[in-house]
Coordinates of C-alpha atoms and ligand atoms in Angstrom, one line a residue:
X1 CA 102.7 -36.8 166.3
X2 CA 100.1 -38.8 164.5
X3 CA 100.0 -42.6 164.5
X4 CA 97.5 -42.9 161.7
X5 CA 98.9 -44.8 158.7
X6 CA 97.0 -45.4 155.4
X7 CA 98.1 -48.6 153.7
X8 CA 97.5 -49.9 150.3
X9 CA 95.0 -52.8 149.8
X10 CA 96.1 -55.3 147.2
X11 CA 95.0 -58.9 146.6
X12 CA 92.9 -58.8 149.8
X13 CA 95.8 -57.7 152.0
X14 CA 96.8 -54.3 153.6
X15 CA 100.2 -53.5 152.3
X16 CA 102.9 -51.2 153.7
X17 CA 105.6 -49.8 151.4
X18 CA 109.0 -48.3 152.1
X19 CA 108.1 -44.8 150.9
X20 CA 105.5 -42.7 152.6
X21 CA 104.2 -39.1 152.5
X22 CA 102.3 -36.9 155.0
X23 CA 98.6 -36.4 154.8
X24 CA 97.9 -32.8 155.9
X25 CA 94.8 -31.5 157.7
X26 CA 94.1 -28.3 155.7
X27 CA 92.3 -26.8 158.6
X28 CA 95.4 -26.6 160.7
X29 CA 98.3 -27.4 158.4
X30 CA 99.4 -30.3 160.7
X31 CA 100.3 -33.8 159.3
X32 CA 97.4 -36.1 160.4
X33 CA 98.5 -39.4 158.8
X34 CA 101.2 -41.1 156.9
X35 CA 100.4 -42.7 153.6
X36 CA 102.2 -45.7 152.1
X37 CA 103.0 -44.8 148.5
X38 CA 102.5 -47.6 145.9
X39 CA 105.4 -48.0 143.4
X40 CA 105.1 -49.4 139.9
X41 CA 105.6 -53.0 141.1
X42 CA 102.8 -52.7 143.6
X43 CA 100.5 -51.3 141.0
X44 CA 101.5 -54.2 138.7
X45 CA 100.7 -56.6 141.5
X46 CA 97.3 -54.9 142.0
X47 CA 96.5 -55.2 138.3
X48 CA 97.5 -58.8 138.3
X49 CA 95.3 -59.6 141.4
X50 CA 92.4 -57.9 139.8
X51 CA 92.8 -59.9 136.6
X52 CA 93.1 -63.1 138.6
X53 CA 89.9 -62.3 140.6
X54 CA 87.9 -62.2 137.4
X55 CA 88.9 -65.8 136.7
X56 CA 87.7 -66.8 140.2
X57 CA 84.2 -66.8 141.9
X58 CA 83.7 -63.0 141.2
X59 CA 83.8 -63.7 137.5
X60 CA 80.9 -66.1 137.9
X61 CA 78.9 -64.2 140.6
X62 CA 75.2 -63.7 139.7
X63 CA 73.8 -60.2 139.5
X64 CA 72.0 -60.8 142.8
X65 CA 75.2 -62.0 144.5
X66 CA 77.0 -58.8 143.3
X67 CA 74.1 -56.6 144.4
X68 CA 74.1 -58.2 147.8
X69 CA 77.8 -57.4 148.2
X70 CA 77.1 -53.8 147.3
X71 CA 74.3 -53.6 149.9
X72 CA 76.7 -55.0 152.5
X73 CA 79.3 -52.4 151.7
X74 CA 76.6 -49.6 152.1
X75 CA 75.6 -51.1 155.5
X76 CA 79.3 -51.1 156.4
X77 CA 79.7 -47.4 155.6
X78 CA 76.6 -46.6 157.7
X79 CA 77.9 -48.7 160.6
X80 CA 81.3 -46.8 160.6
X81 CA 79.8 -43.4 159.7
X82 CA 81.7 -41.7 162.6
X83 CA 85.0 -43.1 161.3
X84 CA 84.3 -41.9 157.8
X85 CA 83.3 -38.5 159.1
X86 CA 86.6 -38.1 161.0
X87 CA 88.7 -39.1 158.0
X88 CA 86.8 -36.9 155.5
X89 CA 86.8 -33.8 157.7
X90 CA 90.4 -34.4 158.7
X91 CA 91.5 -34.8 155.1
X92 CA 89.5 -31.9 153.6
X93 CA 88.7 -29.5 156.4
X94 CA 85.1 -29.3 155.2
X95 CA 82.5 -28.5 157.8
X96 CA 81.5 -31.7 159.6
X97 CA 77.8 -30.7 159.3
X98 CA 78.3 -30.8 155.5
X99 CA 80.1 -34.1 155.4
X100 CA 77.4 -35.6 157.8
X101 CA 74.6 -34.4 155.5
X102 CA 76.2 -35.0 152.1
X103 CA 79.5 -36.9 151.7
X104 CA 79.1 -39.8 154.1
X105 CA 75.5 -40.8 153.4
X106 CA 76.1 -40.3 149.6
X107 CA 79.0 -42.8 149.9
X108 CA 76.5 -45.4 151.1
X109 CA 73.8 -44.3 148.7
X110 CA 76.1 -44.8 145.7
X111 CA 76.4 -48.5 146.6
X112 CA 72.6 -49.0 147.3
X113 CA 71.7 -47.2 144.1
X114 CA 73.9 -49.2 141.9
X115 CA 72.9 -52.5 143.7
X116 CA 69.3 -51.6 142.8
X117 CA 70.1 -50.5 139.3
X118 CA 72.0 -53.7 138.4
X119 CA 69.1 -55.8 139.8
X120 CA 66.7 -53.9 137.5
X121 CA 68.9 -53.7 134.4
X122 CA 67.3 -55.0 131.2
X123 CA 68.7 -55.9 127.9
X124 CA 67.5 -55.8 124.2
X125 CA 65.7 -58.6 122.4
X126 CA 64.7 -58.8 118.8
X127 CA 62.8 -61.4 116.9
X128 CA 64.3 -61.6 113.4
X129 CA 63.1 -62.9 110.1
X130 CA 65.2 -65.6 108.3
X131 CA 64.9 -66.7 104.6
X132 CA 63.6 -70.1 105.6
X133 CA 60.8 -68.6 107.7
X134 CA 62.0 -70.2 110.9
X135 CA 63.2 -66.9 112.4
X136 CA 65.9 -66.1 114.9
X137 CA 66.2 -64.4 118.3
X138 CA 68.8 -61.8 119.2
X139 CA 69.4 -60.8 122.7
X140 CA 72.0 -58.9 124.6
X141 CA 74.1 -59.9 127.6
X142 CA 75.9 -57.3 129.7
X143 CA 79.5 -58.3 130.4
X144 CA 82.0 -56.5 132.7
X145 CA 84.7 -54.4 131.0
X146 CA 87.3 -56.3 133.0
X147 CA 89.8 -54.4 135.2
X148 CA 88.8 -50.8 135.7
X149 CA 91.2 -48.1 136.7
X150 CA 89.6 -45.5 139.0
X151 CA 91.4 -42.2 139.6
X152 CA 89.6 -39.6 141.8
X153 CA 90.2 -36.0 143.1
X154 CA 90.2 -34.5 146.6
X155 CA 87.2 -32.2 146.6
X156 CA 84.4 -34.7 147.5
X157 CA 86.6 -37.6 148.2
X158 CA 84.2 -40.4 149.3
X159 CA 81.3 -39.2 147.2
X160 CA 83.4 -39.2 143.9
X161 CA 85.4 -42.4 144.7
X162 CA 82.3 -44.4 145.4
X163 CA 80.4 -42.9 142.5
X164 CA 82.8 -44.8 140.3
X165 CA 83.7 -47.9 142.4
X166 CA 80.0 -48.8 143.1
X167 CA 78.8 -49.1 139.5
X168 CA 82.1 -50.8 138.4
X169 CA 81.5 -53.5 141.1
X170 CA 77.8 -53.7 140.2
X171 CA 78.8 -54.6 136.6
X172 CA 81.1 -57.3 137.8
X173 CA 84.5 -55.6 137.2
X174 CA 87.6 -55.8 139.3
X175 CA 89.1 -52.5 140.3
X176 CA 92.5 -50.8 140.8
X177 CA 91.7 -47.4 142.4
X178 CA 93.7 -44.4 143.4
X179 CA 92.2 -41.6 145.5
X180 CA 93.8 -38.2 145.5
X181 CA 97.1 -38.0 147.4
X182 CA 95.5 -35.1 149.4
X183 CA 92.6 -37.3 150.7
X184 CA 93.5 -40.9 151.2
X185 CA 91.5 -41.4 154.3
X186 CA 88.0 -42.5 153.4
X187 CA 89.1 -44.6 150.5
X188 CA 91.3 -46.6 152.9
X189 CA 88.3 -47.0 155.3
X190 CA 86.3 -48.2 152.3
X191 CA 88.9 -50.9 151.7
X192 CA 88.4 -52.1 155.3
X193 CA 84.6 -52.1 154.8
X194 CA 85.1 -54.1 151.5
X195 CA 87.2 -56.6 153.3
X196 CA 84.6 -57.0 156.1
X197 CA 81.8 -57.2 153.6
X198 CA 83.4 -60.2 152.0
X199 CA 84.5 -58.7 148.7
X200 CA 86.7 -61.5 147.2
X201 CA 90.4 -60.9 147.2
X202 CA 91.7 -59.0 144.3
X203 CA 88.3 -57.6 143.2
X204 CA 89.0 -54.2 144.8
X205 CA 92.6 -52.9 145.0
X206 CA 93.6 -49.6 146.5
X207 CA 96.9 -48.0 145.7
X208 CA 98.0 -44.7 147.1
X209 CA 100.3 -42.1 145.6
X210 CA 100.5 -39.1 143.3
X211 CA 99.6 -38.6 139.6
X212 CA 102.3 -37.9 137.0
X213 CA 105.5 -40.1 137.4
X214 CA 103.8 -42.0 140.3
X215 CA 100.9 -44.3 141.0
X216 CA 98.3 -42.6 138.8
X217 CA 100.5 -42.7 135.8
X218 CA 101.4 -46.4 136.5
X219 CA 97.6 -47.3 136.5
X220 CA 97.0 -45.4 133.3
X221 CA 100.0 -46.9 131.5
X222 CA 99.3 -50.5 132.7
X223 CA 98.2 -52.6 129.7
X224 CA 96.3 -54.8 132.2
X225 CA 93.7 -52.1 132.7
X226 CA 90.6 -52.5 130.4
X227 CA 89.0 -49.1 131.0
X228 CA 89.7 -45.9 132.9
X229 CA 87.4 -43.6 134.8
X230 CA 88.8 -40.3 135.9
X231 CA 87.6 -37.2 137.7
X232 CA 89.9 -34.2 137.9
X233 CA 91.4 -31.3 136.0
X234 CA 90.8 -31.0 132.2
X235 CA 94.6 -30.9 131.6
X236 CA 95.1 -34.2 133.5
X237 CA 92.2 -35.7 131.5
X238 CA 94.0 -34.8 128.2
X239 CA 97.2 -36.4 129.4
X240 CA 95.4 -39.5 130.5
X241 CA 93.5 -39.7 127.2
X242 CA 96.8 -39.7 125.3
X243 CA 98.3 -42.4 127.4
X244 CA 95.1 -44.5 127.4
X245 CA 95.1 -44.4 123.6
X246 CA 97.8 -47.1 123.7
X247 CA 95.7 -50.3 123.9
X248 CA 92.5 -48.4 122.7
X249 CA 90.9 -48.4 126.1
X250 CA 87.6 -46.7 126.9
X251 CA 87.7 -43.6 129.2
X252 CA 85.1 -41.7 131.1
X253 CA 86.1 -38.2 132.2
X254 CA 84.4 -35.8 134.6
X255 CA 86.6 -32.7 134.4
X256 CA 86.7 -29.0 135.2
X257 CA 84.0 -26.3 135.0
X258 CA 83.6 -22.5 134.8
X259 CA 79.9 -22.6 135.4
X260 CA 77.5 -19.7 134.8
X261 CA 74.4 -18.7 136.8
X262 CA 71.8 -16.6 134.9
X263 CA 69.7 -14.4 137.2
X264 CA 66.7 -12.8 135.6
X265 CA 64.9 -9.7 137.0
X266 CA 61.7 -11.9 137.4
X267 CA 63.5 -14.3 139.8
X268 CA 62.4 -15.0 143.3
X269 CA 65.1 -12.5 144.5
X270 CA 65.8 -14.0 148.0
X271 CA 65.9 -17.5 146.7
X272 CA 68.2 -16.5 143.9
X273 CA 70.6 -14.7 146.2
X274 CA 70.7 -17.6 148.6
X275 CA 71.1 -20.1 145.7
X276 CA 73.9 -18.2 144.1
X277 CA 75.7 -17.8 147.4
X278 CA 75.4 -21.5 147.9
X279 CA 76.5 -22.5 144.4
X280 CA 79.5 -20.1 144.7
X281 CA 80.8 -20.8 148.2
X282 CA 79.7 -24.4 149.0
X283 CA 82.7 -26.5 149.9
X284 CA 84.8 -23.3 149.7
X285 CA 84.1 -23.2 146.0
X286 CA 85.8 -26.6 145.4
X287 CA 83.0 -28.4 143.6
X288 CA 83.3 -28.8 139.8
X289 CA 79.6 -27.6 139.7
X290 CA 80.2 -24.4 141.6
X291 CA 79.3 -21.1 140.0
X292 CA 82.2 -18.8 139.1
X293 CA 80.4 -16.6 136.6
X294 CA 77.1 -14.8 137.6
X295 CA 75.2 -12.9 134.9
X296 CA 72.4 -10.7 136.3
X297 CA 69.7 -8.8 134.4
X298 CA 70.6 -5.1 134.6
X299 CA 67.5 -3.8 136.5
X300 CA 68.4 -5.9 139.6
X301 CA 72.2 -5.9 139.1
X302 CA 73.2 -3.4 141.9
X303 CA 70.6 -4.8 144.4
X304 CA 71.7 -8.4 143.7
X305 CA 75.5 -7.6 144.1
X306 CA 74.8 -5.9 147.4
X307 CA 72.7 -8.8 148.7
X308 CA 75.2 -11.4 147.6
X309 CA 78.0 -9.4 149.2
X310 CA 76.1 -9.3 152.5
X311 CA 75.8 -13.1 152.4
X312 CA 79.5 -13.5 151.7
X313 CA 80.4 -11.2 154.6
X314 CA 78.2 -13.1 157.0
X315 CA 79.7 -16.5 156.3
X316 CA 81.3 -18.1 159.3
X317 CA 84.8 -19.3 158.5
X318 CA 86.7 -21.6 160.8
X319 CA 86.9 -24.9 162.7
X320 CA 85.2 -27.6 160.7
X321 CA 84.0 -29.3 163.8
X322 CA 82.1 -26.2 165.0
X323 CA 78.5 -26.7 164.0
X324 CA 78.2 -23.0 163.1
X325 CA 81.1 -23.1 160.5
X326 CA 80.0 -22.6 156.9
X327 CA 83.3 -22.3 155.2
X328 CA 86.3 -24.5 155.7
X329 CA 89.8 -24.1 154.2
X330 CA 91.1 -24.8 150.7
X331 CA 92.6 -28.2 150.3
X332 CA 96.3 -27.2 150.4
X333 CA 98.9 -24.5 150.6
X334 CA 99.6 -24.9 146.8
X335 CA 95.9 -24.6 146.0
X336 CA 95.5 -21.5 148.2
X337 CA 98.5 -20.0 146.3
X338 CA 96.8 -20.7 143.0
X339 CA 93.5 -19.2 144.2
X340 CA 95.3 -16.1 145.7
X341 CA 97.1 -15.7 142.4
X342 CA 93.7 -15.3 140.7
X343 CA 92.6 -12.8 143.5
X344 CA 95.7 -10.8 142.5
X345 CA 95.2 -11.2 138.7
X346 CA 91.6 -10.0 139.1
X347 CA 92.9 -6.7 140.5
X348 CA 95.3 -6.4 137.5
X349 CA 92.5 -7.2 135.1
X350 CA 90.5 -4.3 136.5
X351 CA 88.1 -6.0 138.9
X352 CA 86.3 -4.1 141.7
X353 CA 86.7 -6.4 144.8
X354 CA 83.2 -6.1 146.3
X355 CA 84.0 -8.3 149.2
X356 CA 86.9 -10.5 150.3
X357 CA 90.1 -10.9 148.3
X358 CA 92.5 -12.0 151.0
X359 CA 93.2 -14.4 153.8
X360 CA 91.2 -14.3 157.1
X361 CA 93.0 -13.9 160.4
X362 CA 91.8 -16.9 162.4
X363 CA 92.6 -17.7 166.0
X364 CA 93.9 -21.0 167.5
X365 CA 94.8 -24.1 165.5
X366 CA 93.0 -22.7 162.4
X367 CA 95.6 -20.0 162.1
X368 CA 97.8 -22.6 160.5
X369 CA 95.1 -23.7 158.0
X370 CA 94.7 -22.8 154.3
X371 CA 91.7 -20.5 154.8
X372 CA 90.7 -17.8 152.3
X373 CA 88.0 -15.2 152.2
X374 CA 84.9 -15.6 150.1
X375 CA 85.2 -13.1 147.3
X376 CA 83.0 -11.3 144.8
X377 CA 84.3 -9.4 141.8
X378 CA 82.5 -7.0 139.4
X379 CA 83.8 -5.0 136.5
X380 CA 85.8 -7.7 134.7
X381 CA 85.3 -8.1 131.0
X382 CA 84.2 -11.4 129.5
X383 CA 87.7 -11.9 128.0
X384 CA 89.4 -11.6 131.4
X385 CA 91.3 -14.7 132.4
X386 CA 89.5 -14.6 135.7
X387 CA 86.2 -15.0 133.8
X388 CA 87.5 -17.7 131.5
X389 CA 89.7 -19.9 133.7
X390 CA 88.6 -22.3 136.4
X391 CA 89.7 -20.9 139.8
X392 CA 88.2 -23.7 142.0
X393 CA 87.8 -21.4 145.0
X394 CA 85.1 -19.4 146.8
X395 CA 84.8 -16.6 144.2
X396 CA 82.6 -15.4 141.4
X397 CA 82.5 -12.4 139.0
X398 CA 79.1 -10.7 138.7
X399 CA 78.3 -9.0 135.3
X400 CA 75.1 -7.4 134.0
X401 CA 73.2 -8.4 130.9
X402 CA 70.4 -6.8 129.0
X403 CA 68.4 -9.5 127.3
X404 CA 67.9 -13.3 127.1
X405 CA 70.0 -13.8 124.0
X406 CA 73.0 -11.9 125.5
X407 CA 72.7 -14.0 128.6
X408 CA 72.8 -17.2 126.6
X409 CA 75.8 -16.0 124.6
X410 CA 77.7 -15.0 127.7
X411 CA 77.0 -18.4 129.4
X412 CA 78.2 -20.2 126.3
X413 CA 81.3 -18.1 125.9
X414 CA 83.5 -20.6 127.7
X415 CA 85.8 -23.4 126.9
X416 CA 84.0 -25.5 129.6
X417 CA 80.5 -26.9 129.5
X418 CA 79.7 -28.6 132.8
X419 CA 76.7 -26.9 134.6
X420 CA 74.5 -23.9 134.6
X421 CA 71.8 -22.5 136.8
X422 CA 68.9 -20.3 135.7
X423 CA 67.0 -18.2 138.2
X424 CA 63.6 -17.0 136.8
X425 CA 60.0 -17.5 137.6
X426 CA 59.1 -17.5 133.9
X427 CA 59.2 -21.3 133.4
X428 CA 58.7 -21.1 129.6
X429 CA 61.9 -19.0 129.4
X430 CA 63.6 -21.5 131.8
X431 CA 62.9 -24.5 129.6
X432 CA 63.7 -22.6 126.4
X433 CA 67.1 -21.5 127.8
X434 CA 67.8 -24.9 129.3
X435 CA 68.0 -26.3 125.7
X436 CA 70.3 -23.5 124.5
X437 CA 73.1 -23.6 127.0
X438 CA 76.1 -25.8 126.0
X439 CA 76.5 -27.8 129.2
X440 CA 75.7 -31.3 130.4
X441 CA 73.7 -30.2 133.4
X442 CA 71.2 -27.3 133.9
X443 CA 69.5 -26.6 137.1
X444 CA 66.4 -24.3 137.1
X445 CA 65.9 -22.4 140.4
X446 CA 68.0 -24.8 142.4
X447 CA 71.6 -26.2 142.4
X448 CA 73.3 -29.6 143.1
X449 CA 70.0 -31.4 143.5
X450 CA 70.9 -34.9 142.5
X451 CA 69.0 -37.9 141.4
X452 CA 71.5 -40.7 140.9
X453 CA 69.6 -42.2 138.0
X454 CA 70.2 -39.1 135.9
X455 CA 73.1 -38.6 133.4
X456 CA 76.0 -36.7 134.8
X457 CA 78.8 -35.2 132.9
X458 CA 80.0 -32.2 130.8
X459 CA 80.7 -31.1 127.3
X460 CA 83.7 -29.3 125.8
X461 CA 86.7 -29.2 128.2
X462 CA 84.4 -30.5 131.0
X463 CA 84.4 -34.1 130.1
X464 CA 83.7 -37.1 128.0
X465 CA 80.8 -39.4 128.4
X466 CA 78.1 -39.6 131.0
X467 CA 77.9 -41.5 134.3
X468 CA 74.9 -41.9 136.5
X469 CA 72.1 -44.5 136.4
X470 CA 72.1 -46.7 133.2
X471 CA 74.8 -44.5 131.7
X472 CA 77.2 -45.8 134.4
X473 CA 76.1 -49.3 133.6
X474 CA 76.8 -48.6 129.9
X475 CA 80.4 -47.4 130.6
X476 CA 81.3 -50.1 133.1
X477 CA 80.0 -53.0 131.0
X478 CA 80.0 -54.1 127.4
X479 CA 77.0 -55.4 125.6
X480 CA 77.4 -58.7 123.8
X481 CA 74.8 -59.8 121.2
X482 CA 73.7 -63.4 121.0
X483 CA 71.8 -64.6 117.9
X484 CA 70.1 -68.0 117.8
X485 CA 68.5 -69.5 114.7
X486 CA 65.1 -71.0 115.7
Ligands
NAD1 P1 93.9 -33.5 139.4 O1 93.6 -33.7 137.9 O2 95.1 -32.8 139.8 O3 94.0 -34.9 140.1 C1 92.9 -35.8 140.1 C2 93.5 -37.2 140.3 O4 94.3 -37.5 139.2 C3 94.3 -37.3 141.6 O5 94.1 -38.6 142.1 C4 95.8 -37.2 141.0 O6 96.7 -37.8 141.8 C5 95.6 -37.9 139.7 N1 96.5 -37.5 138.6 C6 97.1 -36.3 138.4 N2 97.9 -36.3 137.3 C7 97.8 -37.6 136.8 C8 98.4 -38.3 135.7 N3 99.3 -37.6 134.9 N4 98.1 -39.6 135.5 C9 97.3 -40.2 136.3 N5 96.7 -39.6 137.4 C10 97.0 -38.3 137.7 O7 92.6 -32.8 140.0 P2 92.3 -32.3 141.5 O8 93.1 -31.1 141.7 O9 92.5 -33.5 142.4 O10 90.8 -32.0 141.4 C11 90.3 -30.7 141.1 C12 89.8 -30.7 139.6 O11 88.9 -31.7 139.5 C13 89.1 -29.4 139.3 O12 89.5 -29.1 137.9 C14 87.6 -29.8 139.2 O13 86.8 -29.1 138.4 C15 87.7 -31.3 138.8 N6 86.5 -32.0 139.2 C16 85.6 -32.4 138.2 C17 84.4 -33.0 138.6 C18 83.4 -33.4 137.6 O14 82.5 -34.2 137.9 N7 83.4 -32.8 136.4 C19 84.3 -33.4 139.9 C20 85.2 -33.1 140.8 C21 86.4 -32.4 140.5
6OD2 O1 76.9 -35.8 142.5 C1 77.7 -36.5 141.7 O2 77.4 -37.6 141.4 C2 78.9 -35.9 141.2 N1 79.6 -36.7 140.3 C3 79.3 -34.7 141.7 C4 80.5 -34.1 141.2 C5 80.9 -32.9 141.8 C6 82.1 -32.3 141.4 O3 82.9 -31.7 142.1

């Protein structure tokens, strides 16, 4: 029986509620913590504390004071890295080696990056002519949006939560944030770090719960929220957008993907196979940027499928704390049912299952986890639902193409527009195609290589707006123009 409890953090206090739900370890299926669900009145209290904090010292803090707070939070995450690792691996089942290398350091890096970016942020200034010849000066001031609602998903919990909280704080906002109900752990530890780092009360509020008819919806519908940033499914984004229209509040959305990799015959073959295996199976396929559609130039198609299948077969599935493990479980029983329903649908749609397609038989505690086999399909048509709909699991369909323009058409034949990868040694072609693919992010001969100053986001169903670097500052603040007659 677990004694871990994740509480809400409202107005600078950790708050218990009368309703709680279990937080399940997906690697074993066991309940690892209890989470105190915030009801509408606690959300309203969180919004009110956030508003109040903007009228206090936080509303008057200088950029340097805010940046120093962010640096202290980053140091706090570093100092408690082992706790963060335990919570992140416990909540997601992802291999500890991955969380150690990516999720936890990135949580701290998000705060350091936005501390530095806000220190360096510049405004606009114009000298203007006036009829009397004296002239005028116009300059801009960056003001916070106010109270920002942050709603995040479960796949990269700390990374995505801090990716929004850090720039929102850097810009001087107050926050009411809800992590996914599946992964409440690291967000709760972050509240402790904020508390210890001296974030004034009410500036950061954490409320736990579900989405529709629960905490998430209460945040979205609260008229005390001045802007909303959301990462999650495209359908949820559409619902939130409708609700946020009341009050005309700005939204920033990072949504789903059905991302294509284009592999040309002139690629560095081994690097391309390794790269596509990584972009398909990383985090058990649960990254919005993961590849689910692979288009391979016909002369190397068979060889590529064989090599990719060998990689998939060799993947070590199992205990996330074993340093050899490469593939953890899916996040939940429901999500595994969804992914398995696509494995079934692919058969009905005529796929050849090159590898995988089922559930592995694991020994020990992991026999109760939500594991699934890495899977490769061939033979599906472009119109198949399995080629058009986001699965969000460790699976891709591989299809041949004959020339560059067909490859671009296939990549663009999707309702989503998040990310693409092009594998070729012809750099002229790489740059030409990068401009032609309808997505927000293109990687050439690499994948998920991130510079936090760059714009991040998708087109079509994949999102609205860009975050990252100055684009985050632009979303989390408003520019005010000041004009003075000289
Ligand atoms: P989800 O949309 O189900 O939930 C995301 C968050 O929204 C959770 O905190 C949830 O509780 C909340 N929520 C759900 N319904 C809500 C509602 N009606 N009102 C308010 N809040 C609500 O998504 P998920 O299953 O947690 O995450 C997986 C999805 O996220 C995939 O589609 C993936 O592609 C997408 N994603 C996109 C990006 C990106 O950067 N584009 C990054 C990560 C994940
Ligand atoms: O790296 C990032 O900043 C980012 N937003 C990644 C999103 C991954 C989606 O699952």
